[in-house]
Amino acid sequence: MWSCDYFGRKVNIQLGAALSVLGGAFQGGAAALAMFQVGRFISGLGIGILVTVCPMYLSEMSSPFVRGWLVGHHAIFLVFGYMLSAWLGYGCYWATAANPSFAWRFPLCMQCLAPALLLAGSPWVPRSPRWLISKDKLEEAMAVLTRLRQSPDDPDNLVAREEFYQISEQLKLDQQKLKSTGYGVWTAVWKKKSYRKRMFMGFMIQFGAEVSGPLIINNYAVILYTNLGQTGGMPLLLSAVWLTTAGLIYNPGGAWLHDKVNSRRWMFMVGTAGCLVTTACLCAMIAEYAGTTNRVGNAFGIFFIFLYLAFQGTGCDTTMYLWVSEIFPTEIRSIGMGFSLFGQFVATLIVLQTAPIGFAQVGWKYFLLVVCWCAVFLPLIYFYFPETARLTLEEISERFGDDVAVHITDASQEEQYKLEKVIEKHEGGILDAQASVEPVGKTF
């Protein structure tokens, strides 16, 4: 979190990618258990950085009108990774007898591919304009925004200029407000009411989405399909197909829908409600037919596993990263994102450690925890989480009771005209300030 503000989003993405490559190499080439464990630790650091920084970076680069689609790509490619690992697992299952070492080393080495490509392409990735403005690198920030927002319909780059002005003024306002409280940034996230609400909301979005069941089904899919009458390589094949539907249909569909329905809350609520209903139906099928030869009942159990993903992938998976990347102001965004993703890892630890014990002790009843959680989580989303769609990151502050320095997306024509005049004056002031600090040439 500290390094993300100090060194910037781009450098942290490069660091996370480098650690992921190194960790994967240690694991795939492990000559001893200790080497493998070191690799796992390094990979954990890498993925912890990337899963936090990437959606934040994408959000800061995106227009409010396509932010759902662009930030949604984070979840799309995450599930692509799961999909690839599932197909590798299925393929290597058949190679185990002939070459046991290859069957486990090759999939571990493959995890180096994506971060290596990211690291190789990162020099051509621009730095976040919001981070640049916060560090007074104004010329570079304006150049980045102009490249991102340029359009034949906007020959004067007014969209980029408006966004630059809005970001600059909002940063000044937030810094003034923070200074007046006497708090530092790390204290303000807990002392300031609107920041505290954001921190709670971010944590609960990530925590709640994971406790709603995706990791239980994904990580214990082979056990589920085996209990539902599948044998041999079929459980691995079904698991790979399950993840393929998410990677090719549900997650891309969810990312696309965000900029059409324009509601994070309702996307998340419909997704969570669908998880509740499909998990309840899955419980009923497992309770009644698991371990039996009733092919119809077992087939319905598998059907509800796939139907679950239609709701989870479309409504929850893309939303959980998009929403938390939007709700924090620039000055605490890295802290808020880090704490939010901490919620995901807490949920992951709880779910994956308790699931095998739960399956062994109470069997299908363990899934009732998911059903009960979804029932509790739904009203929390409805009553406590504000809508953030189709607003700039700066305008979202108003939804949490904070002041907004400049409104753009909802400005009237008259307000838009006045804003253009203010921007021209503001740009003139910047040029004058830059001219006043230019070094004077030497005289001889």
XYZ file of C-alpha atoms in Angstrom:
444
model
C 0.000 0.000 0.000
C 2.804 2.398 0.920
C 4.876 1.518 -2.134
C 1.867 1.994 -4.415
C 1.599 5.645 -3.377
C 5.349 6.261 -3.217
C 6.536 4.516 -6.394
C 3.275 4.511 -8.337
C 0.871 1.945 -9.740
C 3.036 1.002 -12.725
C 6.138 0.162 -10.687
C 4.080 -1.986 -8.337
C 2.578 -3.889 -11.269
C 6.118 -4.552 -12.505
C 7.187 -5.677 -9.034
C 4.210 -8.022 -8.684
C 4.844 -9.510 -12.124
C 8.543 -10.065 -11.391
C 7.782 -11.774 -8.077
C 5.175 -13.989 -9.746
C 7.669 -15.125 -12.394
C 10.320 -15.802 -9.759
C 7.920 -17.689 -7.497
C 6.641 -19.836 -10.356
C 10.200 -20.688 -11.409
C 11.083 -21.749 -7.861
C 8.027 -23.997 -7.690
C 8.352 -25.586 -11.115
C 12.060 -26.247 -10.661
C 11.903 -27.189 -6.980
C 14.589 -29.698 -5.976
C 13.345 -29.907 -2.396
C 10.227 -29.119 -0.386
C 11.856 -26.026 1.146
C 12.511 -24.582 -2.324
C 8.908 -25.236 -3.294
C 7.646 -23.489 -0.152
C 9.865 -20.468 -0.812
C 8.408 -20.302 -4.309
C 4.880 -20.415 -2.930
C 5.679 -17.563 -0.551
C 7.173 -15.404 -3.313
C 4.220 -16.120 -5.612
C 1.870 -15.157 -2.795
C 3.561 -11.775 -2.516
C 3.338 -11.292 -6.266
C -0.338 -12.156 -6.603
C -1.145 -10.083 -3.514
C 0.367 -7.037 -5.211
C -1.177 -7.666 -8.630
C -4.694 -8.457 -7.445
C -4.685 -5.179 -5.496
C -2.967 -2.811 -7.914
C -4.356 -3.957 -11.286
C -8.060 -3.110 -10.725
C -7.062 0.169 -9.069
C -4.859 1.094 -12.028
C -7.547 0.147 -14.556
C -10.132 2.189 -12.663
C -7.906 5.272 -12.575
C -7.285 5.038 -16.314
C -10.920 4.478 -17.346
C -13.708 6.813 -18.381
C -16.810 6.425 -16.162
C -18.782 5.244 -19.187
C -16.563 2.221 -19.933
C -15.116 1.580 -16.493
C -17.258 -1.519 -15.966
C -15.957 -3.161 -19.127
C -12.304 -2.216 -18.618
C -11.988 -2.990 -14.902
C -14.073 -6.098 -15.533
C -11.148 -7.437 -17.570
C -9.314 -7.979 -14.294
C -11.893 -10.592 -13.266
C -12.092 -11.966 -16.821
C -8.386 -12.755 -16.959
C -8.309 -14.017 -13.387
C -10.849 -16.663 -14.321
C -8.902 -17.286 -17.537
C -6.035 -18.281 -15.263
C -8.309 -20.644 -13.355
C -9.583 -22.000 -16.673
C -6.057 -22.616 -17.959
C -5.042 -24.369 -14.748
C -8.124 -26.594 -14.942
C -7.387 -27.677 -18.517
C -3.732 -28.222 -17.645
C -4.830 -30.359 -14.717
C -7.086 -32.387 -16.976
C -4.378 -32.836 -19.623
C -1.653 -33.698 -17.144
C -3.950 -36.229 -15.456
C -3.406 -38.447 -18.500
C 0.370 -37.897 -18.403
C 0.784 -38.835 -14.755
C 1.473 -42.524 -15.324
C 4.015 -41.932 -18.104
C 5.848 -38.970 -16.532
C 4.816 -38.142 -12.935
C 7.338 -35.292 -12.613
C 6.099 -33.535 -15.766
C 2.480 -33.872 -14.603
C 3.044 -31.512 -11.671
C 6.046 -29.432 -12.780
C 4.640 -28.297 -16.126
C 1.466 -26.661 -14.704
C 3.555 -24.875 -12.066
C 5.962 -23.556 -14.703
C 3.064 -22.335 -16.842
C 2.094 -19.830 -14.153
C 5.185 -17.824 -15.168
C 3.840 -17.130 -18.664
C 1.217 -14.437 -17.979
C 3.272 -12.324 -15.517
C 6.295 -12.613 -17.834
C 4.225 -11.148 -20.682
C 2.936 -8.423 -18.352
C 6.467 -7.564 -17.246
C 7.752 -7.512 -20.829
C 4.961 -5.190 -21.969
C 4.994 -2.906 -18.932
C 7.522 -0.337 -20.273
C 4.877 0.764 -22.786
C 2.161 1.120 -20.137
C 1.503 4.758 -19.093
C 1.549 5.821 -15.476
C -1.728 6.616 -13.737
C -2.727 10.260 -14.361
C -4.204 10.519 -10.873
C -0.968 9.381 -9.287
C 0.993 11.741 -11.551
C -1.153 14.728 -10.554
C -0.801 13.815 -6.868
C 2.990 13.996 -7.381
C 2.777 17.305 -9.330
C 3.872 15.668 -12.589
C 1.279 17.710 -14.427
C 2.634 17.692 -17.973
C 2.929 13.904 -18.067
C -0.533 13.532 -16.503
C -2.088 15.774 -19.156
C -0.277 13.897 -21.917
C -1.569 10.546 -20.607
C -5.145 11.814 -20.297
C -5.020 13.291 -23.792
C -3.878 9.959 -25.243
C -6.571 8.078 -23.333
C -9.493 10.382 -24.111
C -8.676 11.721 -27.581
C -11.452 11.366 -30.123
C -12.285 12.750 -33.584
C -15.406 14.245 -31.995
C -13.256 16.168 -29.500
C -10.522 17.955 -31.505
C -9.784 20.344 -28.611
C -9.347 17.468 -26.113
C -11.957 19.048 -23.869
C -12.793 15.731 -22.173
C -9.174 15.244 -21.114
C -8.851 18.863 -19.992
C -12.042 18.659 -17.921
C -10.895 15.450 -16.267
C -7.462 16.913 -15.540
C -9.052 19.951 -13.925
C -11.502 17.854 -11.903
C -8.775 15.544 -10.584
C -6.519 18.471 -9.676
C -9.237 20.385 -7.845
C -10.524 17.306 -6.011
C -7.033 16.418 -4.800
C -6.591 19.970 -3.496
C -9.977 19.868 -1.754
C -9.347 16.471 -0.153
C -5.906 17.531 1.039
C -7.310 20.738 2.550
C -10.086 18.807 4.312
C -7.615 16.259 5.630
C -5.240 18.958 6.843
C -8.070 20.707 8.695
C -8.820 17.523 10.668
C -5.243 17.212 11.875
C -5.151 13.534 10.900
C -2.604 11.739 8.806
C -3.869 9.554 5.960
C -3.495 6.320 7.937
C -5.403 7.796 10.866
C -8.107 9.355 8.692
C -9.203 6.020 7.202
C -10.448 5.027 10.666
C -11.304 8.398 12.207
C -13.195 10.036 9.332
C -16.725 8.657 9.050
C -16.978 8.628 5.248
C -13.583 6.944 4.921
C -14.466 4.415 7.605
C -17.644 3.507 5.714
C -15.642 3.017 2.539
C -13.183 0.735 4.331
C -15.984 -1.394 5.758
C -17.779 -1.536 2.417
C -14.648 -2.531 0.506
C -13.778 -5.259 2.994
C -17.314 -6.657 3.005
C -17.656 -6.668 -0.795
C -14.563 -8.834 -1.138
C -15.236 -10.944 1.948
C -18.901 -11.418 1.112
C -18.325 -12.401 -2.507
C -15.861 -15.130 -1.495
C -18.001 -16.537 1.329
C -20.837 -16.795 -1.214
C -19.234 -20.003 -2.421
C -17.094 -19.755 -5.593
C -13.901 -21.041 -4.023
C -15.659 -23.937 -2.312
C -17.082 -25.186 -5.591
C -13.918 -24.476 -7.589
C -11.408 -25.998 -5.168
C -13.509 -29.013 -4.223
C -15.132 -29.552 -7.614
C -13.603 -33.008 -8.068
C -15.124 -34.174 -4.766
C -18.498 -32.682 -5.709
C -18.623 -34.301 -9.134
C -17.409 -37.625 -7.743
C -20.183 -37.583 -5.143
C -22.623 -36.886 -7.980
C -21.663 -40.085 -9.771
C -18.792 -38.967 -12.033
C -15.688 -41.161 -12.300
C -12.254 -41.292 -13.953
C -11.240 -38.078 -15.678
C -14.816 -36.770 -15.915
C -14.672 -34.690 -12.673
C -11.574 -32.884 -13.975
C -13.201 -32.366 -17.370
C -16.382 -30.951 -15.832
C -14.313 -28.637 -13.643
C -12.449 -27.333 -16.700
C -15.682 -26.841 -18.661
C -17.245 -25.068 -15.653
C -14.407 -22.541 -15.550
C -14.436 -22.190 -19.338
C -18.047 -21.014 -19.255
C -17.008 -18.326 -16.774
C -14.001 -17.227 -18.811
C -15.779 -17.131 -22.159
C -19.369 -16.234 -21.247
C -20.252 -15.136 -17.725
C -17.382 -12.858 -16.682
C -17.183 -11.081 -20.073
C -20.965 -10.798 -20.022
C -20.891 -9.267 -16.549
C -18.214 -6.741 -17.520
C -20.209 -5.754 -20.604
C -23.474 -5.457 -18.658
C -22.020 -3.034 -16.122
C -21.927 -0.216 -18.650
C -25.425 -1.078 -19.901
C -27.495 -1.550 -16.731
C -25.460 1.101 -14.850
C -25.953 -0.349 -11.386
C -23.276 -2.000 -9.278
C -25.763 -2.633 -6.474
C -28.335 -4.497 -8.543
C -25.726 -6.525 -10.413
C -24.253 -7.618 -7.089
C -27.648 -8.258 -5.515
C -28.977 -10.340 -8.414
C -25.734 -12.303 -8.452
C -25.852 -12.937 -4.701
C -29.540 -13.891 -4.808
C -28.766 -16.336 -7.611
C -25.943 -17.843 -5.552
C -28.383 -18.299 -2.664
C -31.045 -20.069 -4.740
C -28.700 -22.285 -6.757
C -26.674 -23.311 -3.697
C -29.894 -24.201 -1.861
C -30.966 -26.351 -4.830
C -27.512 -27.951 -4.965
C -27.817 -28.799 -1.264
C -31.128 -30.530 -1.941
C -29.696 -32.555 -4.846
C -26.617 -33.649 -2.901
C -28.681 -34.519 0.177
C -31.109 -36.612 -1.844
C -29.036 -38.162 -4.625
C -25.289 -38.015 -3.811
C -23.858 -41.524 -3.635
C -26.868 -43.038 -5.416
C -27.231 -44.354 -8.963
C -30.030 -41.907 -9.786
C -28.589 -40.340 -12.920
C -31.316 -37.702 -13.268
C -30.894 -36.464 -9.698
C -27.100 -36.365 -10.025
C -27.402 -34.561 -13.364
C -29.579 -31.894 -11.755
C -26.916 -31.465 -9.072
C -24.331 -30.790 -11.787
C -26.796 -28.471 -13.545
C -27.137 -26.315 -10.413
C -23.348 -26.114 -10.090
C -23.214 -24.660 -13.605
C -26.241 -22.418 -13.028
C -24.585 -21.099 -9.867
C -21.707 -19.814 -11.983
C -24.065 -17.963 -14.321
C -25.077 -15.752 -11.372
C -21.731 -15.632 -9.593
C -19.632 -14.942 -12.691
C -22.012 -12.421 -14.239
C -23.225 -10.590 -11.141
C -20.544 -10.919 -8.474
C -17.100 -11.708 -9.851
C -16.612 -8.612 -11.994
C -18.507 -6.369 -9.558
C -16.377 -7.225 -6.531
C -13.233 -5.782 -8.142
C -14.945 -2.932 -9.976
C -16.833 -1.613 -6.956
C -13.882 -1.530 -4.550
C -11.699 0.169 -7.172
C -14.219 3.042 -7.412
C -15.207 3.932 -3.875
C -11.979 5.347 -2.429
C -10.632 8.874 -3.053
C -7.162 9.067 -4.581
C -5.384 9.886 -1.325
C -6.506 6.628 0.358
C -7.188 4.438 -2.683
C -4.145 2.218 -2.232
C -4.864 1.784 1.495
C -8.524 1.046 0.827
C -7.784 -1.414 -1.962
C -5.245 -3.229 0.180
C -7.691 -3.527 3.067
C -10.499 -4.626 0.748
C -8.415 -7.409 -0.780
C -7.378 -8.374 2.750
C -11.069 -9.198 3.181
C -10.873 -11.559 0.209
C -7.832 -13.357 1.589
C -9.409 -13.635 5.049
C -12.486 -15.217 3.478
C -10.305 -17.521 1.371
C -8.410 -18.682 4.448
C -11.598 -19.307 6.428
C -13.448 -21.078 3.615
C -10.637 -23.291 2.379
C -9.554 -24.318 5.869
C -13.031 -25.120 7.148
C -14.515 -26.707 3.998
C -12.693 -30.081 4.192
C -13.545 -30.367 7.886
C -17.144 -29.406 7.174
C -17.498 -31.904 4.330
C -16.052 -34.652 6.521
C -18.232 -33.838 9.540
C -21.578 -32.681 8.132
C -21.358 -33.347 4.390
C -23.784 -31.339 2.241
C -24.968 -29.324 5.249
C -21.765 -27.291 5.007
C -23.266 -25.563 1.951
C -26.037 -24.226 4.182
C -23.467 -21.769 5.530
C -23.266 -20.277 2.033
C -27.062 -20.093 1.814
C -27.334 -18.390 5.209
C -24.530 -15.968 4.424
C -26.134 -14.887 1.134
C -29.413 -14.282 2.980
C -27.612 -11.995 5.454
C -25.450 -10.301 2.825
C -28.300 -9.253 0.509
C -29.938 -6.693 2.846
C -26.496 -5.319 3.734
C -25.855 -4.587 0.045
C -29.292 -3.035 -0.435
C -29.358 -0.764 2.617
C -25.695 0.128 3.119
C -23.793 0.143 -0.185
C -24.314 3.263 -2.383
C -24.495 3.217 -6.176
C -21.379 4.408 -8.021
C -22.077 3.744 -11.723
C -21.489 6.396 -14.432
C -19.750 8.833 -12.116
C -16.123 9.894 -12.251
C -13.991 8.630 -9.377
C -14.000 12.149 -7.949
C -17.810 12.526 -8.106
C -18.347 9.255 -6.222
C -17.224 11.030 -3.030
C -20.630 12.737 -2.883
C -22.302 9.329 -2.415
C -20.418 9.009 0.870
C -21.261 12.496 2.120
C -18.052 14.248 1.037
C -17.748 17.423 -1.027
C -17.014 17.318 -4.755
C -14.900 20.146 -6.152
C -16.076 19.930 -9.772
C -19.074 18.192 -11.343
C -18.756 17.030 -14.950
C -21.030 14.089 -15.740
C -24.234 15.792 -14.543
C -23.392 19.383 -15.525
C -25.992 21.381 -17.480
C -25.080 23.161 -20.726
C -24.729 26.453 -18.874
C -22.550 24.861 -16.202
C -20.510 23.170 -18.932
C -19.875 26.519 -20.622
C -18.776 28.115 -17.341
C -16.557 25.119 -16.653
C -14.794 25.528 -20.003
C -14.000 29.154 -19.149
C -12.678 28.170 -15.727
C -10.520 25.448 -17.292
C -9.021 27.918 -19.775
C -8.150 30.232 -16.905
C -6.757 27.332 -14.877
C -4.567 26.181 -17.777
C -3.287 29.698 -18.236
C -2.295 29.786 -14.580
C -0.389 26.517 -14.912
C 1.499 27.761 -17.975
C 2.436 30.995 -16.179
C 3.654 29.028 -13.161
C 5.749 26.727 -15.339
C 7.248 29.667 -17.196
C 8.231 31.335 -13.921
C 10.290 28.332 -12.795
C 12.012 27.587 -16.127
C 15.805 27.786 -15.752
C 17.414 30.882 -17.178
C 20.015 30.161 -19.864
C 23.664 30.865 -19.084
C 25.222 34.077 -20.323
C 28.856 34.492 -21.218
